[in-house]
Backbone as a chain_set.jsonl record, in Angstrom:
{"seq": "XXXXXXXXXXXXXXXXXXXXXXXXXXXXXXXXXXXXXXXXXXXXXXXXXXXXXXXXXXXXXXXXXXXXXXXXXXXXXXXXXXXXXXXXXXXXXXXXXXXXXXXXXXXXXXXXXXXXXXXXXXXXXXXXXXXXXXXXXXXXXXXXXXXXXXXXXXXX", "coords": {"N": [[90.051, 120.813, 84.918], [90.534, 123.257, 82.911], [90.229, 126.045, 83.345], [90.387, 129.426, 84.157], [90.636, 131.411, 87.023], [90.748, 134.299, 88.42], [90.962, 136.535, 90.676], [90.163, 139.647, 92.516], [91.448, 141.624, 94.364], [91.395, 142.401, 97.562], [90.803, 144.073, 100.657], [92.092, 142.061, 103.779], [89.487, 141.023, 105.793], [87.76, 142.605, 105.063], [84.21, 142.805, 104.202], [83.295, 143.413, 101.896], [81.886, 142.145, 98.673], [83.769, 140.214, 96.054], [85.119, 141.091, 93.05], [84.991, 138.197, 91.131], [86.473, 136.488, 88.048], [85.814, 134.037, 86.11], [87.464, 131.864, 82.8], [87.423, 130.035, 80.493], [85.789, 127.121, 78.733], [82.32, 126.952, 78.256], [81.103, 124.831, 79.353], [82.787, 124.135, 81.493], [83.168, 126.494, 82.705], [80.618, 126.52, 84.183], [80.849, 124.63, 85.899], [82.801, 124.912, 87.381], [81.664, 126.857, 88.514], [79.762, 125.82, 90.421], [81.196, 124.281, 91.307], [82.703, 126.284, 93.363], [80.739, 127.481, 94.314], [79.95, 126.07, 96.17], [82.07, 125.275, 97.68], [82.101, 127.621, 99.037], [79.688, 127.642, 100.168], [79.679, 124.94, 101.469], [81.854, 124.414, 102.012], [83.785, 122.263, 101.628], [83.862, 120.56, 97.871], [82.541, 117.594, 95.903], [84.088, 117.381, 93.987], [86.525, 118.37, 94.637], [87.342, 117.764, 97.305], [87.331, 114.389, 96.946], [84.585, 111.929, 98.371], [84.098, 112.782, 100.443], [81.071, 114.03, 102.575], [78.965, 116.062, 104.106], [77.042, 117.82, 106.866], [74.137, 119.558, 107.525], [73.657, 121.429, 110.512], [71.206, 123.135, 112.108], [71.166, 125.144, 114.134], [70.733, 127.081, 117.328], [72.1, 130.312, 117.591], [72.918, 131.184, 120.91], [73.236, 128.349, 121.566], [75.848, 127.932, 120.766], [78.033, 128.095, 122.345], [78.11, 125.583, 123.332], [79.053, 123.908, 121.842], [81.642, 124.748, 120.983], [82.766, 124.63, 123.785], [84.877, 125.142, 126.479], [87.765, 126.957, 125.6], [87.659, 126.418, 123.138], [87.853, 123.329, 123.616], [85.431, 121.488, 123.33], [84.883, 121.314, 120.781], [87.186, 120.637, 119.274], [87.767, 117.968, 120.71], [85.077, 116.534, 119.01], [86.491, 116.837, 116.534], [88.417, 115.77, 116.618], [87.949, 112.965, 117.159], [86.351, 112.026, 115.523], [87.555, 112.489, 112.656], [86.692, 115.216, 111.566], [85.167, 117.998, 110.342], [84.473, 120.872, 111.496], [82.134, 123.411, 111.189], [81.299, 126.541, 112.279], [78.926, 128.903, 112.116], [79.884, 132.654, 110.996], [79.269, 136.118, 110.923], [79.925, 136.803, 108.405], [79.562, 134.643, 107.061], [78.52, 132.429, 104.196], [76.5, 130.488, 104.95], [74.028, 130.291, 107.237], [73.954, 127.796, 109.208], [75.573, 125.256, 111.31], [77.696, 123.52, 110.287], [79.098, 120.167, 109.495], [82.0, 118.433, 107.825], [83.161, 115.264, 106.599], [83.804, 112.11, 106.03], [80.761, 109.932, 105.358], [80.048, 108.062, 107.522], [81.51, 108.552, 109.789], [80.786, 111.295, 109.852], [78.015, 111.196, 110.342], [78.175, 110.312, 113.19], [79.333, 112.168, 114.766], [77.323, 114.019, 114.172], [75.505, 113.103, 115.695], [76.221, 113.018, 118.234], [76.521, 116.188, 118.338], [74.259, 117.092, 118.428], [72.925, 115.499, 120.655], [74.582, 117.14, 122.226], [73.782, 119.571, 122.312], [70.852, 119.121, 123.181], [71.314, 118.191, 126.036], [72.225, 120.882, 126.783], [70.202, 122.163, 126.291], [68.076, 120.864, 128.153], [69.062, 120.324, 130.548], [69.417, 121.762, 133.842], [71.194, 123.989, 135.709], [72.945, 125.284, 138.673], [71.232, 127.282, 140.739], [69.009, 126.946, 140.011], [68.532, 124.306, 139.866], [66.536, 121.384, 139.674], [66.974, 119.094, 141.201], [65.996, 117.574, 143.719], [67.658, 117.943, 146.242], [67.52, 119.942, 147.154], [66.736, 121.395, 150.425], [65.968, 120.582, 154.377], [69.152, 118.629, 154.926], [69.165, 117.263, 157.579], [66.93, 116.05, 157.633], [63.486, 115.137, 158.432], [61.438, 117.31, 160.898], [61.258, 116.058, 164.314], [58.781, 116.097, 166.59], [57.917, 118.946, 168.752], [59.727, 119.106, 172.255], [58.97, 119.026, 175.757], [61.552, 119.748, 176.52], [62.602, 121.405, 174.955], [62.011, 123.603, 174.486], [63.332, 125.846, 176.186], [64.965, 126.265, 174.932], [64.444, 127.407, 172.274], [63.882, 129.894, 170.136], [62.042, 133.124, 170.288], [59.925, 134.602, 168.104]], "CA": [[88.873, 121.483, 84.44], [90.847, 123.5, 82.157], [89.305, 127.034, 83.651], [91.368, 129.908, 84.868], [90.035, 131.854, 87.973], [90.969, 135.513, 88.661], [90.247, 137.587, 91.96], [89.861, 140.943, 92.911], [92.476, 142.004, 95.911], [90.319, 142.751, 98.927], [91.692, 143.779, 101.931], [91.515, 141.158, 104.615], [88.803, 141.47, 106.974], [86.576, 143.678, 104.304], [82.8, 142.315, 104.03], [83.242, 143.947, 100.583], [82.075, 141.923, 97.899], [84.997, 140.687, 95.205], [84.594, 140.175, 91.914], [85.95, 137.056, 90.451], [86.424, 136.072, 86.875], [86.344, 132.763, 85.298], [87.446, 131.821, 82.049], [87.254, 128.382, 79.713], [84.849, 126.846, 77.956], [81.055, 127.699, 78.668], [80.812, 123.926, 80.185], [83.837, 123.739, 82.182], [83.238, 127.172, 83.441], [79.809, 126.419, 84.645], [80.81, 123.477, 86.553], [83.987, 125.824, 88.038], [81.296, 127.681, 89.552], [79.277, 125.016, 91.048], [82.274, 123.817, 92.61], [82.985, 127.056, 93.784], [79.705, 127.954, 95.101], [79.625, 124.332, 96.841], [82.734, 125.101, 98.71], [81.494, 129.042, 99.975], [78.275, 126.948, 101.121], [79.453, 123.569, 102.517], [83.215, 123.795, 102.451], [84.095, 120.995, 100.406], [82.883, 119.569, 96.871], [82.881, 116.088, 95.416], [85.765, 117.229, 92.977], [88.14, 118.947, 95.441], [87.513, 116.471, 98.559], [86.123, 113.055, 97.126], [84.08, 110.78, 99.316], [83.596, 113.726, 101.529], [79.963, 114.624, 102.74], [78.697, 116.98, 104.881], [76.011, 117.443, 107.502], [74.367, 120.82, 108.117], [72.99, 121.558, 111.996], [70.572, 124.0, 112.652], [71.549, 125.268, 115.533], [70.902, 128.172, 117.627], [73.578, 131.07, 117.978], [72.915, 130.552, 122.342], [74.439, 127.093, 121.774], [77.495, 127.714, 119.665], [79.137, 128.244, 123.037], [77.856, 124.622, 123.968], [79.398, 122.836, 120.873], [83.023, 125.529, 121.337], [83.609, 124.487, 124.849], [86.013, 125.99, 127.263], [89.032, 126.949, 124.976], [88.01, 124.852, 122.062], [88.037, 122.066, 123.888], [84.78, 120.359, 122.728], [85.638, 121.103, 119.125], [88.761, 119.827, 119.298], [87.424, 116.823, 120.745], [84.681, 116.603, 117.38], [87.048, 117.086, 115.269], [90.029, 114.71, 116.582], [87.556, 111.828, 117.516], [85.454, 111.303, 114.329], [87.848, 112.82, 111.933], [85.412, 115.927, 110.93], [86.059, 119.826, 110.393], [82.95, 121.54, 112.128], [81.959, 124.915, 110.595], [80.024, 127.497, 112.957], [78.761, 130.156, 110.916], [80.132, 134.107, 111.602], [78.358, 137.37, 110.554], [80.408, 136.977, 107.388], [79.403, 132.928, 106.51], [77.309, 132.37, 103.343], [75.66, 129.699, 105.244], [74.095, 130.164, 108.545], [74.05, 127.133, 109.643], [76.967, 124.44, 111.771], [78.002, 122.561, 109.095], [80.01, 119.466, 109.664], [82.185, 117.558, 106.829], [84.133, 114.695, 106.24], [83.417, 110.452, 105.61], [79.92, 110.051, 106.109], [79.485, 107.215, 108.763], [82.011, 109.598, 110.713], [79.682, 113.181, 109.874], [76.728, 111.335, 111.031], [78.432, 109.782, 114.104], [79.255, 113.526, 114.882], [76.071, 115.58, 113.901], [74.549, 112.23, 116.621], [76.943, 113.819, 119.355], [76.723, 117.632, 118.367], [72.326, 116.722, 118.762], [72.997, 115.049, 121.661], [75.422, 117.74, 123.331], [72.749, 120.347, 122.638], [70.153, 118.303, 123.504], [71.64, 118.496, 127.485], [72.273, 121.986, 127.168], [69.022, 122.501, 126.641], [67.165, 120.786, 129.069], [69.823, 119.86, 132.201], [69.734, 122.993, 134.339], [72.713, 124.002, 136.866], [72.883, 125.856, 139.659], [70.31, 127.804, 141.704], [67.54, 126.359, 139.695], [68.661, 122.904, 139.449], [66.128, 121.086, 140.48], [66.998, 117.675, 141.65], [65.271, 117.377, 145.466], [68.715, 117.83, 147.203], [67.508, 121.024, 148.454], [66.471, 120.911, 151.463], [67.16, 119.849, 155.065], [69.849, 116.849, 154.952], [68.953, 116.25, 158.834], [65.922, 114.743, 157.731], [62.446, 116.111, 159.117], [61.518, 117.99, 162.391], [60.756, 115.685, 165.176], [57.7, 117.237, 167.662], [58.196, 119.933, 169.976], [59.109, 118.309, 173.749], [58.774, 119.945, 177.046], [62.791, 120.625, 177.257], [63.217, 122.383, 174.356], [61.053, 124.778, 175.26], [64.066, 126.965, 177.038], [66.488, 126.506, 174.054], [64.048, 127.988, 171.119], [63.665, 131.311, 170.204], [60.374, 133.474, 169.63], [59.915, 135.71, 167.247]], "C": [[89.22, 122.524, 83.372], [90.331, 125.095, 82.331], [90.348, 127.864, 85.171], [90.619, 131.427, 85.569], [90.953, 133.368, 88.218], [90.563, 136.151, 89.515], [90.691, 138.84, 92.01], [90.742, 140.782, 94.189], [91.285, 143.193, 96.904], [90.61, 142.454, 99.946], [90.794, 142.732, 103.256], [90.444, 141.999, 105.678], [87.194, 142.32, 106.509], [85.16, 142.624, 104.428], [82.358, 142.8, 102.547], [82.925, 142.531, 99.365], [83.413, 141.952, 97.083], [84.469, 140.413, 94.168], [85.77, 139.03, 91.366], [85.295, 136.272, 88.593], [86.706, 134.592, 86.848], [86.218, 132.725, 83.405], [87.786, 130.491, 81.228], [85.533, 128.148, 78.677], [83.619, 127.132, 78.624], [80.554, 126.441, 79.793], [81.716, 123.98, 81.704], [83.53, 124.756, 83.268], [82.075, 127.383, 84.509], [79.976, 125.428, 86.066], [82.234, 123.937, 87.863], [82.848, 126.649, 89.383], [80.565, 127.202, 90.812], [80.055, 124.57, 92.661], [82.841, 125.037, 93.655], [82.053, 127.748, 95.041], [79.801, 126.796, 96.477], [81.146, 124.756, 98.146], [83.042, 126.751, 99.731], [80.234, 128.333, 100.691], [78.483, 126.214, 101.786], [81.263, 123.455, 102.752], [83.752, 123.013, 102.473], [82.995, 121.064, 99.23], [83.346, 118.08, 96.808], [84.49, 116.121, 94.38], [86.949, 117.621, 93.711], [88.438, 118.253, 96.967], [86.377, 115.342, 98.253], [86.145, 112.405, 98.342], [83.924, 111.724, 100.653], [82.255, 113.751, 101.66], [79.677, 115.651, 103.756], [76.892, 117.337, 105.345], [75.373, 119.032, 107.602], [72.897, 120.547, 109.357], [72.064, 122.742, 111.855], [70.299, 124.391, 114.146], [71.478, 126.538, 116.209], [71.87, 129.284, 118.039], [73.654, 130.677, 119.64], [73.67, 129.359, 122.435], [75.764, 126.886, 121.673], [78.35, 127.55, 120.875], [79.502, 126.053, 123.404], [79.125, 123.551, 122.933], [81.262, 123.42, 120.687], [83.559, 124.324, 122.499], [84.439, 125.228, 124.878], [87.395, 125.915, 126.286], [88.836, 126.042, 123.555], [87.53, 123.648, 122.434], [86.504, 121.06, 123.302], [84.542, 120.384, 121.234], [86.42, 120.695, 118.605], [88.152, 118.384, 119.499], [86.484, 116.124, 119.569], [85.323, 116.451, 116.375], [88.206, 115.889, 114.973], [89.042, 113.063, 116.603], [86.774, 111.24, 116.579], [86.12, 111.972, 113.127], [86.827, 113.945, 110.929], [85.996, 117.159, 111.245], [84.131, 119.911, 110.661], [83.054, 122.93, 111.885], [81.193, 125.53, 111.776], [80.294, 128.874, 112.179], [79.172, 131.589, 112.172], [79.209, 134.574, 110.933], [78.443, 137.228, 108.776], [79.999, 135.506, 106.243], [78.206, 133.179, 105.282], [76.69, 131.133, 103.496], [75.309, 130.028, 106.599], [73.795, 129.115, 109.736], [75.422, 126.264, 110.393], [76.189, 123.378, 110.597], [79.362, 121.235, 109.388], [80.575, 118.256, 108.292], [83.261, 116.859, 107.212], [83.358, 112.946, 105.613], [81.931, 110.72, 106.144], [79.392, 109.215, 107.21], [80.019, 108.052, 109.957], [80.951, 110.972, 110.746], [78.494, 112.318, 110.937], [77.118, 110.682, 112.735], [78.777, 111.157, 114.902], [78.207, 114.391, 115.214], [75.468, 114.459, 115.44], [75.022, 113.202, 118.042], [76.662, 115.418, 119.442], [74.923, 117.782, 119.125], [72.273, 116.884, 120.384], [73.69, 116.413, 122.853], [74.648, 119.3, 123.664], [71.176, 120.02, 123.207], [70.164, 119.042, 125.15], [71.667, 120.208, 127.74], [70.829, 122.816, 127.537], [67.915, 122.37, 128.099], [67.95, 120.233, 130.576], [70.027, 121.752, 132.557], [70.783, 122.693, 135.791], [72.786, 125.275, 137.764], [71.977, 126.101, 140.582], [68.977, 126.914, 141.359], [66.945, 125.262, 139.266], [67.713, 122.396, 140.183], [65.967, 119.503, 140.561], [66.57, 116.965, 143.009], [66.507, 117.336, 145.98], [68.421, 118.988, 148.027], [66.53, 121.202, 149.203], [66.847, 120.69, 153.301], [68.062, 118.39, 155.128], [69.403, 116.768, 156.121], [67.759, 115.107, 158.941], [64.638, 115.848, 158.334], [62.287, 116.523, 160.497], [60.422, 116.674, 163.074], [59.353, 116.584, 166.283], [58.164, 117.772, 168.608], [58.065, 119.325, 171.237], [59.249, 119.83, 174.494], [60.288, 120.672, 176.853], [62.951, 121.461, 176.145], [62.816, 123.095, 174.049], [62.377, 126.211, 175.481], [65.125, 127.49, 175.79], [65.389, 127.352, 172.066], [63.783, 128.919, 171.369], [62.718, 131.535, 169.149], [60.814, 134.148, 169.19], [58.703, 136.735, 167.502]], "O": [[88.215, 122.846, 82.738], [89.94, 125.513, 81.242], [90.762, 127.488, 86.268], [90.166, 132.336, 84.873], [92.158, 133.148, 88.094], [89.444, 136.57, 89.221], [91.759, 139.075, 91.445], [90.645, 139.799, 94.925], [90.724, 144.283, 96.792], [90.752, 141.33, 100.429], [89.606, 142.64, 103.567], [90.533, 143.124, 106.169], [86.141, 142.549, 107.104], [85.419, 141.503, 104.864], [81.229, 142.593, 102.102], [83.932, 141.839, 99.21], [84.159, 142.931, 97.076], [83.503, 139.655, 94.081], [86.995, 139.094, 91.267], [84.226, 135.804, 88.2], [87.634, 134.037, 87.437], [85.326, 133.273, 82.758], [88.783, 129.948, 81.702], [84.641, 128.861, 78.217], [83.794, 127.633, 79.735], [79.879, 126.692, 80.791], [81.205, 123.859, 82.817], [83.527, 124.424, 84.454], [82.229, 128.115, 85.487], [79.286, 125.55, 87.078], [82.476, 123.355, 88.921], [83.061, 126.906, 90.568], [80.589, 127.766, 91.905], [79.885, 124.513, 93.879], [83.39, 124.694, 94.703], [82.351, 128.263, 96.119], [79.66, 127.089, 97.664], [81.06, 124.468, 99.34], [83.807, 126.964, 100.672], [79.953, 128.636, 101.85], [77.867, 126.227, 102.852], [81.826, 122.63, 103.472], [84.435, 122.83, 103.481], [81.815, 121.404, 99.324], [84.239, 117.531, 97.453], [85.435, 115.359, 94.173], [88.108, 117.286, 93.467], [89.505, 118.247, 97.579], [85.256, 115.184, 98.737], [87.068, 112.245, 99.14], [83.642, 111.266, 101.76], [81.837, 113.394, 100.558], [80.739, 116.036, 104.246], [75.886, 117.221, 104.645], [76.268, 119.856, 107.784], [71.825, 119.945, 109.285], [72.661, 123.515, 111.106], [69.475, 124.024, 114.983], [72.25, 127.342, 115.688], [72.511, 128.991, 119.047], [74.484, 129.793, 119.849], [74.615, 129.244, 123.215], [76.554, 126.092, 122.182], [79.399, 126.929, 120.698], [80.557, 125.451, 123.602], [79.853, 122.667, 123.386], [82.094, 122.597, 120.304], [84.389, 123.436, 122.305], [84.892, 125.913, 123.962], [88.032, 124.863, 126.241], [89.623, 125.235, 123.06], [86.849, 122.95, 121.683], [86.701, 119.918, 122.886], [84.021, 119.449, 120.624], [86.413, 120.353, 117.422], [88.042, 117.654, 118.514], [86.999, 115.123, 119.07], [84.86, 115.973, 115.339], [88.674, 115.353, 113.969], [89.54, 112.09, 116.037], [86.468, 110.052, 116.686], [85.258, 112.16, 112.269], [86.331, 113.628, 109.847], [86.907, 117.436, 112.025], [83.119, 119.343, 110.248], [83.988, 123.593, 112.334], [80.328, 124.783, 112.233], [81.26, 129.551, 111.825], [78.983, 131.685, 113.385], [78.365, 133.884, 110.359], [77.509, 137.429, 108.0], [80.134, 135.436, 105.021], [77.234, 133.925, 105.399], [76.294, 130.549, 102.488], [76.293, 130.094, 107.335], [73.486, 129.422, 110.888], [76.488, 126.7, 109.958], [75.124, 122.863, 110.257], [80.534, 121.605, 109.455], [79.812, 117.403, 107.839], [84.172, 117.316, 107.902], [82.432, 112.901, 104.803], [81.722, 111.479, 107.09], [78.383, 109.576, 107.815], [79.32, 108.293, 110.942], [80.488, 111.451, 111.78], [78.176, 112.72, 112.056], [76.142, 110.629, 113.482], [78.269, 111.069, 116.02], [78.107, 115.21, 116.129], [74.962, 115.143, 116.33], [74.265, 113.92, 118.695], [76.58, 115.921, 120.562], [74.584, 118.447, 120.103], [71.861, 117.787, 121.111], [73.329, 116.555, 124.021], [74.755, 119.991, 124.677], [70.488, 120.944, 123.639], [69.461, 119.981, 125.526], [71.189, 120.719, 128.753], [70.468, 123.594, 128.42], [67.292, 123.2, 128.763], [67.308, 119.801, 131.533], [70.529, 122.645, 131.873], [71.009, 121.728, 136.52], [72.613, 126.348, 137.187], [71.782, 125.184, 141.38], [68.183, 126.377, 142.131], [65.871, 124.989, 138.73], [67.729, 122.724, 141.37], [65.044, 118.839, 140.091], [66.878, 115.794, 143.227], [66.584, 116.182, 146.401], [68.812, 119.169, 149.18], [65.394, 121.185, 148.73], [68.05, 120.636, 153.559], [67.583, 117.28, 155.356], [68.844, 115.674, 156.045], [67.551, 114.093, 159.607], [64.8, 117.038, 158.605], [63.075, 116.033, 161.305], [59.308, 116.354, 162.661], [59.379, 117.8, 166.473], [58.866, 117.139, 169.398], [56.966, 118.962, 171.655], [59.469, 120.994, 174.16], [60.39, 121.893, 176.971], [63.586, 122.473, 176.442], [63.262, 123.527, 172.986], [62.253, 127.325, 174.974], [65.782, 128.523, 175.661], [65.945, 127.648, 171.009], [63.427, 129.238, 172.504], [62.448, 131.011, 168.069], [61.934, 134.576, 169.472], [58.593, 137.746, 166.809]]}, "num_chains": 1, "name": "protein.A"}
């Protein structure tokens, strides 16, 4: 592209604005920025990862834990099983959306699963307020009150 890029030293971690220079021709440098913007927004372009695409999720912060998993682990799994880098936006992201890129029969075989895995989170509930009819008595229902067991129940 023929277009030479210059940054501002900004300590890690800052939220500081940097400024960055470009310099080349008026075309070249336009198309520098594109690509530039394109990979602060989606984290790839077409010129610096061809045949890449990318999916973006709208997804609620409450979930992010859903699509993490314990340690990673269901990001890891996303990432190793459909060949895909999965973005979840921080405080600091100039997108706030989960963004997922790579091939696109793989992204969309992905974003189907990430849907899907919030999907359950949403509506399968667990624990106390699960309610699947198991709770209950297992013995089954109360037979009628006989004469003998009369001596063995207690009044209130």
């Amino acid at each position: 592209m023929n277009v030479e890029i210059n940054f501002q030293d900004v300590p890690k971690g800052s939220n500081k604005k940097a400024k960055v220079t470009l310099a080349g021709s008026a075309t070249n440098v336009e198309k520098a920025k594109t690509v530039i913007n394109n990979i602060i927004m989606y984290n790839h372009d077409e010129l610096t990862h061809p045949g890449e695409v990318h999916e973006e999720l709208d997804i609620e912060p409450w979930a992010y834990r859903y699509l993490i998993g314990s340690k990673g682990s269901e990001m890891k799994h996303i990432q190793h099983n459909w060949k895909v880098k999965v973005n979840i936006p921080r405080e600091t992201s100039a997108n706030d959306k989960v963004i997922i890129v790579g091939e696109a029969d793989q992204v969309e075989r992905a974003k189907t699963y990430c849907e899907k895995l919030i999907w359950n989170a949403e509506n399968n509930s667990k624990g106390r307020d699960k309610a699947d009819g198991t709770t209950g008595d297992s013995w089954g229902d109360e037979e009628p009150e006989e004469e003998w067991m009369k001596g063995y129940m207690y009044k209130r």
